[in-house]
mmCIF file of C-alpha atoms in Angstrom:
data_model
loop_
_atom_site.group_PDB
_atom_site.id
_atom_site.type_symbol
_atom_site.label_atom_id
_atom_site.label_comp_id
_atom_site.label_asym_id
_atom_site.label_seq_id
_atom_site.Cartn_x
_atom_site.Cartn_y
_atom_site.Cartn_z
ATOM 1 C CA MET V 1384 0.000 0.000 0.000
ATOM 2 C CA LYS V 1385 1.344 3.429 -0.959
ATOM 3 C CA THR V 1386 1.536 6.297 1.516
ATOM 4 C CA LEU V 1387 -0.585 9.336 0.622
ATOM 5 C CA GLY V 1388 0.210 12.878 1.699
ATOM 6 C CA LEU V 1389 -2.908 14.933 2.440
ATOM 7 C CA ILE V 1390 -2.827 18.726 2.331
ATOM 8 C CA GLY V 1391 -5.744 19.794 4.448
ATOM 9 C CA ASP V 1392 -7.591 22.577 6.231
ATOM 10 C CA THR V 1393 -8.855 24.098 3.055
ATOM 11 C CA SER V 1394 -11.078 23.887 5.189
ATOM 12 C CA TRP V 1395 -10.843 21.528 8.193
ATOM 13 C CA VAL V 1396 -14.532 20.666 7.721
ATOM 14 C CA SER V 1397 -13.863 18.769 4.490
ATOM 15 C CA THR V 1398 -10.448 17.484 5.587
ATOM 16 C CA ILE V 1399 -12.275 15.347 8.156
ATOM 17 C CA ASP V 1400 -14.298 13.772 5.336
ATOM 18 C CA TYR V 1401 -11.178 12.993 3.302
ATOM 19 C CA TYR V 1402 -9.559 11.264 6.261
ATOM 20 C CA ARG V 1403 -12.720 9.248 6.875
ATOM 21 C CA PHE V 1404 -13.424 8.386 3.211
ATOM 22 C CA ILE V 1405 -9.885 7.196 2.465
ATOM 23 C CA ASN V 1406 -9.549 5.137 5.632
ATOM 24 C CA GLN V 1407 -12.998 3.636 5.063
ATOM 25 C CA GLY V 1408 -12.067 2.753 1.488
ATOM 26 C CA ILE V 1409 -8.978 0.870 2.629
ATOM 27 C CA ASN V 1410 -10.910 -0.876 5.400
ATOM 28 C CA ASP V 1411 -13.647 -1.897 2.953
ATOM 29 C CA LYS V 1412 -10.954 -3.573 0.861
ATOM 30 C CA PHE V 1413 -9.049 -5.394 3.598
ATOM 31 C CA GLY V 1414 -11.411 -5.509 6.593
ATOM 32 C CA GLY V 1415 -10.301 -6.031 10.163
ATOM 33 C CA VAL V 1416 -8.564 -3.005 11.618
ATOM 34 C CA ASN V 1417 -6.804 -2.063 8.379
ATOM 35 C CA ALA V 1418 -6.529 1.634 7.549
ATOM 36 C CA ALA V 1419 -4.743 3.880 5.078
ATOM 37 C CA ARG V 1420 -1.128 4.979 5.321
ATOM 38 C CA LEU V 1421 -1.589 8.744 5.502
ATOM 39 C CA LEU V 1422 0.462 11.806 6.299
ATOM 40 C CA LEU V 1423 -1.363 15.098 6.878
ATOM 41 C CA HIS V 1424 -0.241 18.705 6.645
ATOM 42 C CA SER V 1425 -3.047 20.935 7.905
ATOM 43 C CA PHE V 1426 -2.902 24.679 7.235
ATOM 44 C CA ASN V 1427 -4.362 27.450 9.323
ATOM 45 C CA TYR V 1428 -7.374 28.148 7.083
ATOM 46 C CA ALA V 1429 -7.158 31.858 7.919
ATOM 47 C CA ASP V 1430 -3.842 31.999 6.048
ATOM 48 C CA ILE V 1431 -5.462 30.439 2.976
ATOM 49 C CA VAL V 1432 -8.477 32.782 3.072
ATOM 50 C CA LYS V 1433 -6.258 35.850 3.511
ATOM 51 C CA ASN V 1434 -4.465 34.999 0.272
ATOM 52 C CA LEU V 1435 -7.701 34.077 -1.520
ATOM 53 C CA ASP V 1436 -9.157 37.461 -0.581
ATOM 54 C CA THR V 1437 -6.159 39.233 -2.138
ATOM 55 C CA ASN V 1438 -5.904 36.800 -5.076
ATOM 56 C CA ASN V 1439 -2.343 36.015 -3.993
ATOM 57 C CA TRP V 1440 -1.880 32.664 -5.696
ATOM 58 C CA GLU V 1441 1.889 32.960 -5.605
ATOM 59 C CA ALA V 1442 1.724 32.843 -1.802
ATOM 60 C CA ILE V 1443 -0.716 29.915 -1.865
ATOM 61 C CA LEU V 1444 1.540 28.003 -4.259
ATOM 62 C CA LYS V 1445 4.519 28.620 -1.969
ATOM 63 C CA MET V 1446 2.546 27.298 1.019
ATOM 64 C CA ILE V 1447 1.431 24.194 -0.858
ATOM 65 C CA VAL V 1448 4.877 23.429 -2.257
ATOM 66 C CA GLY V 1449 6.355 23.746 1.229
ATOM 67 C CA ALA V 1450 3.719 21.421 2.656
ATOM 68 C CA GLY V 1451 4.028 18.941 -0.199
ATOM 69 C CA THR V 1452 7.809 18.862 0.008
ATOM 70 C CA GLY V 1453 7.588 18.143 3.724
ATOM 71 C CA LEU V 1454 5.159 15.294 3.072
ATOM 72 C CA LYS V 1455 7.432 13.912 0.353
ATOM 73 C CA ASN V 1456 10.423 14.010 2.689
ATOM 74 C CA SER V 1457 8.344 12.135 5.282
ATOM 75 C CA GLY V 1458 7.557 9.309 2.866
ATOM 76 C CA ALA V 1459 4.467 10.346 0.881
ATOM 77 C CA GLU V 1460 4.270 8.805 -2.594
ATOM 78 C CA ALA V 1461 1.477 11.050 -3.918
ATOM 79 C CA ILE V 1462 -0.284 14.232 -2.827
ATOM 80 C CA VAL V 1463 -4.014 14.750 -2.272
ATOM 81 C CA PHE V 1464 -5.366 18.294 -1.891
ATOM 82 C CA CYS V 1465 -8.369 18.043 0.461
ATOM 83 C CA GLY V 1466 -10.396 20.572 -1.494
ATOM 84 C CA ASN V 1467 -11.132 21.865 -4.983
ATOM 85 C CA THR V 1468 -9.914 25.465 -5.109
ATOM 86 C CA THR V 1469 -6.224 24.811 -4.460
ATOM 87 C CA HIS V 1470 -6.110 22.665 -7.611
ATOM 88 C CA LEU V 1471 -5.762 25.964 -9.463
ATOM 89 C CA VAL V 1472 -2.021 25.624 -8.743
ATOM 90 C CA ALA V 1473 -1.861 21.812 -8.961
ATOM 91 C CA ALA V 1474 0.179 21.684 -12.170
ATOM 92 C CA GLU V 1475 2.841 24.062 -10.855
ATOM 93 C CA ALA V 1476 2.861 22.382 -7.441
ATOM 94 C CA GLN V 1477 3.304 18.917 -8.933
ATOM 95 C CA GLN V 1478 6.288 20.086 -10.948
ATOM 96 C CA GLN V 1479 7.953 21.723 -7.950
ATOM 97 C CA ILE V 1480 7.197 18.989 -5.406
ATOM 98 C CA GLY V 1481 8.155 16.137 -7.717
ATOM 99 C CA LEU V 1482 5.293 13.826 -6.744
ATOM 100 C CA PRO V 1483 2.034 13.002 -8.556
ATOM 101 C CA ILE V 1484 -0.925 15.087 -7.418
ATOM 102 C CA ILE V 1485 -4.185 13.160 -7.691
ATOM 103 C CA HIS V 1486 -6.354 15.743 -9.472
ATOM 104 C CA ILE V 1487 -9.909 16.229 -8.248
ATOM 105 C CA ALA V 1488 -11.275 17.468 -11.595
ATOM 106 C CA GLU V 1489 -9.861 14.490 -13.488
ATOM 107 C CA ALA V 1490 -11.514 12.180 -10.964
ATOM 108 C CA ALA V 1491 -14.843 14.012 -11.301
ATOM 109 C CA ALA V 1492 -14.696 14.051 -15.108
ATOM 110 C CA ALA V 1493 -14.136 10.287 -15.234
ATOM 111 C CA ALA V 1494 -17.058 9.618 -12.875
ATOM 112 C CA ILE V 1495 -19.429 11.871 -14.829
ATOM 113 C CA LYS V 1496 -18.379 10.508 -18.214
ATOM 114 C CA LYS V 1497 -19.064 6.976 -16.961
ATOM 115 C CA GLN V 1498 -22.689 8.037 -16.385
ATOM 116 C CA GLY V 1499 -23.030 9.286 -19.968
ATOM 117 C CA ILE V 1500 -23.845 12.831 -18.860
ATOM 118 C CA LYS V 1501 -23.214 15.599 -21.388
ATOM 119 C CA THR V 1502 -24.038 18.837 -19.528
ATOM 120 C CA ILE V 1503 -23.337 19.616 -15.887
ATOM 121 C CA ALA V 1504 -23.759 22.499 -13.464
ATOM 122 C CA LEU V 1505 -20.599 23.407 -11.555
ATOM 123 C CA LEU V 1506 -20.827 24.950 -8.082
ATOM 124 C CA GLY V 1507 -17.783 25.947 -6.058
ATOM 125 C CA THR V 1508 -15.714 28.917 -5.013
ATOM 126 C CA ARG V 1509 -15.423 31.812 -7.429
ATOM 127 C CA PHE V 1510 -12.032 30.455 -8.487
ATOM 128 C CA THR V 1511 -13.414 27.000 -9.274
ATOM 129 C CA MET V 1512 -16.344 28.399 -11.253
ATOM 130 C CA GLU V 1513 -14.507 31.178 -13.110
ATOM 131 C CA HIS V 1514 -11.029 29.771 -13.769
ATOM 132 C CA HIS V 1515 -10.425 26.884 -16.155
ATOM 133 C CA PHE V 1516 -8.505 24.366 -14.038
ATOM 134 C CA PHE V 1517 -11.714 22.407 -13.344
ATOM 135 C CA SER V 1518 -13.886 23.079 -16.390
ATOM 136 C CA ASP V 1519 -11.061 22.283 -18.834
ATOM 137 C CA LYS V 1520 -10.821 18.733 -17.448
ATOM 138 C CA LEU V 1521 -14.569 18.304 -17.931
ATOM 139 C CA GLN V 1522 -14.599 19.742 -21.435
ATOM 140 C CA THR V 1523 -11.689 17.499 -22.430
ATOM 141 C CA ALA V 1524 -13.925 14.580 -21.418
ATOM 142 C CA GLY V 1525 -16.694 15.907 -23.692
ATOM 143 C CA ILE V 1526 -18.800 17.423 -20.897
ATOM 144 C CA ALA V 1527 -20.338 20.901 -21.263
ATOM 145 C CA VAL V 1528 -20.188 23.114 -18.166
ATOM 146 C CA LEU V 1529 -22.805 25.568 -16.889
ATOM 147 C CA THR V 1530 -22.106 27.946 -14.003
ATOM 148 C CA PRO V 1531 -24.390 30.335 -12.094
ATOM 149 C CA ASP V 1532 -24.661 34.017 -12.998
ATOM 150 C CA LYS V 1533 -22.300 36.493 -11.341
ATOM 151 C CA ALA V 1534 -24.587 37.396 -8.439
ATOM 152 C CA ASP V 1535 -25.095 33.725 -7.611
ATOM 153 C CA ARG V 1536 -21.380 32.974 -7.994
ATOM 154 C CA ASP V 1537 -20.576 35.765 -5.544
ATOM 155 C CA PHE V 1538 -23.165 34.448 -3.077
ATOM 156 C CA ILE V 1539 -21.835 30.893 -3.284
ATOM 157 C CA HIS V 1540 -18.238 32.054 -2.863
ATOM 158 C CA GLU V 1541 -18.962 34.179 0.198
ATOM 159 C CA THR V 1542 -21.069 31.547 1.946
ATOM 160 C CA LEU V 1543 -18.408 28.908 1.337
ATOM 161 C CA LEU V 1544 -15.669 31.016 2.898
ATOM 162 C CA ARG V 1545 -17.624 32.817 5.636
ATOM 163 C CA GLU V 1546 -20.111 30.120 6.665
ATOM 164 C CA MET V 1547 -19.385 26.564 5.554
ATOM 165 C CA GLY V 1548 -15.626 26.959 5.923
ATOM 166 C CA LYS V 1549 -16.369 27.568 9.608
ATOM 167 C CA GLY V 1550 -18.751 24.622 9.882
ATOM 168 C CA ILE V 1551 -21.849 26.874 9.737
ATOM 169 C CA PHE V 1552 -24.770 25.532 7.663
ATOM 170 C CA LYS V 1553 -27.866 27.762 7.524
ATOM 171 C CA PRO V 1554 -31.344 26.777 6.268
ATOM 172 C CA ASP V 1555 -31.621 30.047 4.308
ATOM 173 C CA THR V 1556 -28.317 29.345 2.574
ATOM 174 C CA LYS V 1557 -29.472 25.846 1.697
ATOM 175 C CA ALA V 1558 -32.704 27.194 0.203
ATOM 176 C CA ALA V 1559 -30.744 29.696 -1.888
ATOM 177 C CA TYR V 1560 -28.430 26.966 -3.216
ATOM 178 C CA LEU V 1561 -31.437 24.860 -4.204
ATOM 179 C CA ARG V 1562 -32.908 27.826 -6.103
ATOM 180 C CA ILE V 1563 -29.596 28.243 -7.941
ATOM 181 C CA ILE V 1564 -29.546 24.537 -8.804
ATOM 182 C CA ASP V 1565 -33.104 24.781 -10.150
ATOM 183 C CA LYS V 1566 -32.132 27.714 -12.391
ATOM 184 C CA LEU V 1567 -29.225 25.719 -13.814
ATOM 185 C CA LYS V 1568 -31.515 22.735 -14.384
ATOM 186 C CA GLN V 1569 -33.816 24.969 -16.428
ATOM 187 C CA GLN V 1570 -30.783 25.995 -18.507
ATOM 188 C CA GLY V 1571 -30.105 22.358 -19.409
ATOM 189 C CA ALA V 1572 -27.911 20.944 -16.644
ATOM 190 C CA GLU V 1573 -28.382 17.196 -16.176
ATOM 191 C CA CYS V 1574 -26.546 16.994 -12.860
ATOM 192 C CA VAL V 1575 -24.624 19.112 -10.362
ATOM 193 C CA ILE V 1576 -20.977 18.943 -9.382
ATOM 194 C CA LEU V 1577 -20.673 19.939 -5.739
ATOM 195 C CA GLY V 1578 -17.293 21.426 -6.553
ATOM 196 C CA CYS V 1579 -16.384 22.632 -3.121
ATOM 197 C CA THR V 1580 -15.930 19.911 -0.577
ATOM 198 C CA GLU V 1581 -18.147 21.658 2.003
ATOM 199 C CA ILE V 1582 -21.239 21.814 -0.248
ATOM 200 C CA PRO V 1583 -22.199 18.115 0.223
ATOM 201 C CA LEU V 1584 -22.546 18.889 3.924
ATOM 202 C CA LEU V 1585 -25.248 21.441 3.001
ATOM 203 C CA ILE V 1586 -26.977 19.839 0.002
ATOM 204 C CA GLN V 1587 -27.986 16.173 0.221
ATOM 205 C CA PRO V 1588 -29.368 13.890 -2.539
ATOM 206 C CA ALA V 1589 -32.794 13.955 -0.866
ATOM 207 C CA ASP V 1590 -32.933 17.745 -1.305
ATOM 208 C CA THR V 1591 -33.172 17.734 -5.113
ATOM 209 C CA ASP V 1592 -34.120 15.490 -8.017
ATOM 210 C CA MET V 1593 -30.841 16.411 -9.734
ATOM 211 C CA MET V 1594 -28.003 13.881 -9.601
ATOM 212 C CA LEU V 1595 -25.242 15.202 -7.336
ATOM 213 C CA PHE V 1596 -21.537 14.483 -7.695
ATOM 214 C CA ASP V 1597 -19.667 14.850 -4.398
ATOM 215 C CA THR V 1598 -16.104 15.692 -5.412
ATOM 216 C CA ALA V 1599 -14.659 14.859 -1.977
ATOM 217 C CA ALA V 1600 -16.063 11.319 -2.094
ATOM 218 C CA ILE V 1601 -15.067 10.800 -5.743
ATOM 219 C CA HIS V 1602 -11.573 12.190 -5.182
ATOM 220 C CA SER V 1603 -11.063 10.051 -2.084
ATOM 221 C CA ALA V 1604 -12.101 6.897 -3.959
ATOM 222 C CA VAL V 1605 -9.535 7.608 -6.684
ATOM 223 C CA ALA V 1606 -6.907 8.224 -3.994
ATOM 224 C CA VAL V 1607 -7.687 4.786 -2.538
ATOM 225 C CA GLU V 1608 -7.290 3.223 -5.998
ATOM 226 C CA PHE V 1609 -3.902 4.925 -6.367
ATOM 227 C CA ALA V 1610 -2.758 3.740 -2.946
ATOM 228 C CA LEU V 1611 -3.646 0.147 -3.805
ATOM 229 C CA ALA V 1612 -2.327 0.101 -7.388
#
């Protein structure tokens, strides 16, 4: 079994899920008291948000490369970012760290393509929805991408950072997300990518008739496959 290096607290809320999903995946395979071989570097989320607010991706890349290099030196054989947004610098980080980074968008694209879906709605931070690091992977797989309008993108971004990133999940926020999903359905979306790893804690399959793709769960499953390959 390979050792995975997790880069977490982007935010801690979803990092918990990654730790649970990956360990559960290994235990499902081997049973008993078996668990994954994991190393974790957990950031102070405030440092991440400060740089997101100022669009300082150079600083974020430096943080991630430092964390990834430390994990590599401790024995990690691949890196898993416990979130979507930081994949904006995944290509540069992989080159500088010198280890494979298991890419969340590639994992999501493969899962969606397997279902034969052609058009998806993408929800996430402003960076995930507006930059191309996620949508390009989907489009390469032949999947068209719809995103909310600017006002809705701003609302989603702010609630992810200021509420869900702190473990706060409000009924009014949930209702607003469901309205946004319904608008995207009317525009032709066949399913929804919950492209920030906190969103599945707010929106559950029972809340909508749209198929939901939980990127944290999908990404973790691919990480388990890598560890066992």
